[in-house]
Backbone as JSON, one array per atom type, in Angstrom:
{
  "sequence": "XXXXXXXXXXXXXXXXXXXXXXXXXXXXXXXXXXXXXXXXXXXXXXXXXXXXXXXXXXXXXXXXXXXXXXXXXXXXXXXXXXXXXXXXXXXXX",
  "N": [[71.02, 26.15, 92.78], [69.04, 27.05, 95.34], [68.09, 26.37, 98.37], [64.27, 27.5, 99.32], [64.13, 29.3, 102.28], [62.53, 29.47, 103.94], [60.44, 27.92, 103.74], [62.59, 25.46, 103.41], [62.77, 25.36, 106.92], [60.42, 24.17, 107.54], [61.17, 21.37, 107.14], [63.33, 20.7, 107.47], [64.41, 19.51, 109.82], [62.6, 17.17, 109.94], [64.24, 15.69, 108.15], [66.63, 15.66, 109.06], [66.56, 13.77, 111.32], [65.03, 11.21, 109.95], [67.62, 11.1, 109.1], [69.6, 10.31, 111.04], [68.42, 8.44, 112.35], [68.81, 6.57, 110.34], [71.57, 6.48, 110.75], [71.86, 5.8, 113.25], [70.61, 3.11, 113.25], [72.71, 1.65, 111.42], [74.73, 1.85, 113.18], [73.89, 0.53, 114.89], [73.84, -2.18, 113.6], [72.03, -2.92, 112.21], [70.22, -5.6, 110.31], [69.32, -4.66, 107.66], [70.24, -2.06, 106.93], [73.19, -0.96, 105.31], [75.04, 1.24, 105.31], [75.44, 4.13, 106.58], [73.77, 7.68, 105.96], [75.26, 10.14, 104.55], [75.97, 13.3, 105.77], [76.19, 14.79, 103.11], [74.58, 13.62, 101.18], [72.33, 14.36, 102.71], [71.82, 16.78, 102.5], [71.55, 16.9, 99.19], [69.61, 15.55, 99.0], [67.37, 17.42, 100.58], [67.87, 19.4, 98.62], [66.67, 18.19, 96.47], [64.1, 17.42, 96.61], [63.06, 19.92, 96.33], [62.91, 19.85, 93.34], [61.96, 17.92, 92.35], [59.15, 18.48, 93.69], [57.1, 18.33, 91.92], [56.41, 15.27, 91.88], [53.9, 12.87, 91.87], [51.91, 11.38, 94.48], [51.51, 8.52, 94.12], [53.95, 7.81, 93.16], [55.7, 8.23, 95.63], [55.57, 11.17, 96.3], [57.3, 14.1, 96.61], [59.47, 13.55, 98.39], [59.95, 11.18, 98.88], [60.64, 10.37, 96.65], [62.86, 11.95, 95.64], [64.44, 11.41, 97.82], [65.14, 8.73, 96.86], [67.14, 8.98, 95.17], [69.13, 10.98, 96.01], [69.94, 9.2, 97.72], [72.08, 6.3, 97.19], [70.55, 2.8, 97.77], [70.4, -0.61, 98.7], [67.97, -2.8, 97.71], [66.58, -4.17, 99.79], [67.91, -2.38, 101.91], [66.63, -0.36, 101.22], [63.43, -0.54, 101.54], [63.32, -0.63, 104.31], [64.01, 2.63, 105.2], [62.69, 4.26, 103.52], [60.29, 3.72, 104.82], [60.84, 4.47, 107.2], [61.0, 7.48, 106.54], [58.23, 8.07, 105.11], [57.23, 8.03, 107.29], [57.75, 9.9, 108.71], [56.83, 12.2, 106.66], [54.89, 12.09, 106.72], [53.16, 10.58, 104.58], [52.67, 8.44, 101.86], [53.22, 4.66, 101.11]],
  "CA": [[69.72, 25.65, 93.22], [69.05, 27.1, 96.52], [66.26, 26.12, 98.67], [63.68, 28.53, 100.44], [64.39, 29.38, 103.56], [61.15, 29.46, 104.73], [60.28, 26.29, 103.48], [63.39, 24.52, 104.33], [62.93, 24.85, 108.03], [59.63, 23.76, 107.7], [61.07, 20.22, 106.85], [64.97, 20.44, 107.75], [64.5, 18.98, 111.11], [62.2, 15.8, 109.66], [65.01, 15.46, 107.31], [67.69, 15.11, 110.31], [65.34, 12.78, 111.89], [65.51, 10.23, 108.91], [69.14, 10.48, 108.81], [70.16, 9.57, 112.31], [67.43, 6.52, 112.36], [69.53, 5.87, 109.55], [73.01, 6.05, 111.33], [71.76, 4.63, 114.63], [70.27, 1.14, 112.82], [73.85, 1.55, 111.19], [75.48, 1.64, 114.45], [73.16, -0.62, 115.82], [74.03, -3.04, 113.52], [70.52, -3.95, 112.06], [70.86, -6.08, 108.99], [69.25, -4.36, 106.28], [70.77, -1.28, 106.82], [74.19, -1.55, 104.79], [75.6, 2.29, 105.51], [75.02, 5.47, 107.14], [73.77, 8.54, 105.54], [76.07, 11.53, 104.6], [75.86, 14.67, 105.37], [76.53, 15.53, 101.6], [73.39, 12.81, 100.68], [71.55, 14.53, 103.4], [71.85, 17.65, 101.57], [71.37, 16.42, 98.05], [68.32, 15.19, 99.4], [66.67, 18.66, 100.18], [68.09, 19.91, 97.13], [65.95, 17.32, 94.94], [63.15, 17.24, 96.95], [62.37, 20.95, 95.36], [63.19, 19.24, 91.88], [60.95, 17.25, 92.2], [57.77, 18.75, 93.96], [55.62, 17.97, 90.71], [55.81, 14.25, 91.69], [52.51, 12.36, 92.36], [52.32, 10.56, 95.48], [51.98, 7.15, 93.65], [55.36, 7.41, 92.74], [56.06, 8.56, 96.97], [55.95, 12.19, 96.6], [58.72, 14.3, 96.28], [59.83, 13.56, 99.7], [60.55, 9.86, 99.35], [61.43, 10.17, 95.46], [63.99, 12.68, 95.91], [65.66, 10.09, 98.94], [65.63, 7.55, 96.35], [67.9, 9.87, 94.31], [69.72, 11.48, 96.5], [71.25, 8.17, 98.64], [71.62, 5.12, 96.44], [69.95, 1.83, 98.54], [70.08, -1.62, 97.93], [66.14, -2.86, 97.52], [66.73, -4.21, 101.32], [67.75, -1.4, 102.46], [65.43, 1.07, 100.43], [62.71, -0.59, 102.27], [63.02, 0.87, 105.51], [64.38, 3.84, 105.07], [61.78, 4.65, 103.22], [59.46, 3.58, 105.27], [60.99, 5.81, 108.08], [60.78, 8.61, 105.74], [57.23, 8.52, 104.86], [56.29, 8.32, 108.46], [57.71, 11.55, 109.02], [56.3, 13.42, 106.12], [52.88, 11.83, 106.66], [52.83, 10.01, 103.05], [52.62, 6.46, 101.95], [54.29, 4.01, 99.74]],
  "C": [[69.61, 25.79, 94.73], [67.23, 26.59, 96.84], [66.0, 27.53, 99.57], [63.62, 28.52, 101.59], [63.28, 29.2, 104.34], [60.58, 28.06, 104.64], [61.65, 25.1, 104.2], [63.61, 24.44, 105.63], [61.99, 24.61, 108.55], [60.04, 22.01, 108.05], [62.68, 19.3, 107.21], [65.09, 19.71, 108.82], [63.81, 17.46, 111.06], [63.5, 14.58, 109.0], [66.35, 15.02, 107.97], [67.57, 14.01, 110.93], [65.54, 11.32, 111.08], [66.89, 9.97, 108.88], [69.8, 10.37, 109.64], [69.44, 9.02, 112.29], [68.6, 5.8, 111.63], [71.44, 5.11, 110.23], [72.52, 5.82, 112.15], [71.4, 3.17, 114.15], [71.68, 1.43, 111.93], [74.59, 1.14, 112.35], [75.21, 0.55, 115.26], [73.09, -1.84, 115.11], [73.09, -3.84, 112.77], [70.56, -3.8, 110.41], [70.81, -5.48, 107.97], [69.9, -2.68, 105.92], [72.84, -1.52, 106.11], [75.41, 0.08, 105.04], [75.02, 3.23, 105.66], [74.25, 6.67, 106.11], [74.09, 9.51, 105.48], [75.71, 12.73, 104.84], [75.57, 15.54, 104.11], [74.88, 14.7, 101.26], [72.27, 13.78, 101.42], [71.0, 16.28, 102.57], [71.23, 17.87, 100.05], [70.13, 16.26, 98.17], [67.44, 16.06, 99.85], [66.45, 19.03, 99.17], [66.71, 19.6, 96.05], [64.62, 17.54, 95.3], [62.54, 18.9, 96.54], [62.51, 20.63, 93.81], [62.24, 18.7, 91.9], [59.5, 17.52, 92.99], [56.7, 18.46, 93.24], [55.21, 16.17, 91.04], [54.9, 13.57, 92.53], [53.09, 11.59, 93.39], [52.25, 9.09, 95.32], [53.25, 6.79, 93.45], [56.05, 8.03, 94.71], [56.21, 9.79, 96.76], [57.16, 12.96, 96.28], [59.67, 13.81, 97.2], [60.7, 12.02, 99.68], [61.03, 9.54, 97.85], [62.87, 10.89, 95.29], [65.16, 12.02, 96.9], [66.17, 9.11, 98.53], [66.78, 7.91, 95.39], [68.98, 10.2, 94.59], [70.6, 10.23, 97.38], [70.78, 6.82, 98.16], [71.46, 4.12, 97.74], [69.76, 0.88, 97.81], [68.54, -1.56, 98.22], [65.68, -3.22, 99.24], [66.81, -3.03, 102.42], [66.86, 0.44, 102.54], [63.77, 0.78, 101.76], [62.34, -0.05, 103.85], [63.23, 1.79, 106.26], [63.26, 4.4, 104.61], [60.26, 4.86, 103.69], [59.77, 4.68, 106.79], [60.38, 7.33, 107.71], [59.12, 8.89, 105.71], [56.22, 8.93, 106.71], [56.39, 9.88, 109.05], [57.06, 12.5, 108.59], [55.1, 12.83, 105.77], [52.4, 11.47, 105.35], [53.07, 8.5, 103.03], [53.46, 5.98, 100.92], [53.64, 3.14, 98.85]]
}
């Protein structure tokens, strides 16, 4: 399952973006964050996000369904991560 090149560096750099927020409020200590995001998750998390392109944005898109997939989150910490996420790819929750 490769992704398109053309496409993935449309979005590869939002996708970096989300996952250092993530390890700096890790680093930084801020409560609801409970652990970093991997490299390998960070990955996984492209991956899906072409798996899932069919889903409606009620359910967050592929963008923020594919993150929920790709890096398990308690419900604390789903919250705003997710909410990082959508700000990047200009979608809601």
């Amino acid at each position: 399952s490769k992704i398109p090149t053309d496409r993935a560096e449309l979005f590869a750099p939002k996708l970096v973006e989300v996952a250092n927020q993530i390890r700096k409020a890790y680093r930084d200590e801020e409560d609801a964050i409970e652990k970093p995001m991997s490299t390998r998750s960070l990955i996984r998390w492209a991956l899906l996000i072409f798996r899932f392109q069919s889903v409606p944005s009620e359910q967050g898109g592929p963008h923020i369904y594919a993150l929920q997939r790709a890096f398990s989150m308690s419900p604390e910490m789903s919250l705003p991560v997710k909410t990082w996420a959508a700000a990047k790819f200009g979608t809601s929750l």
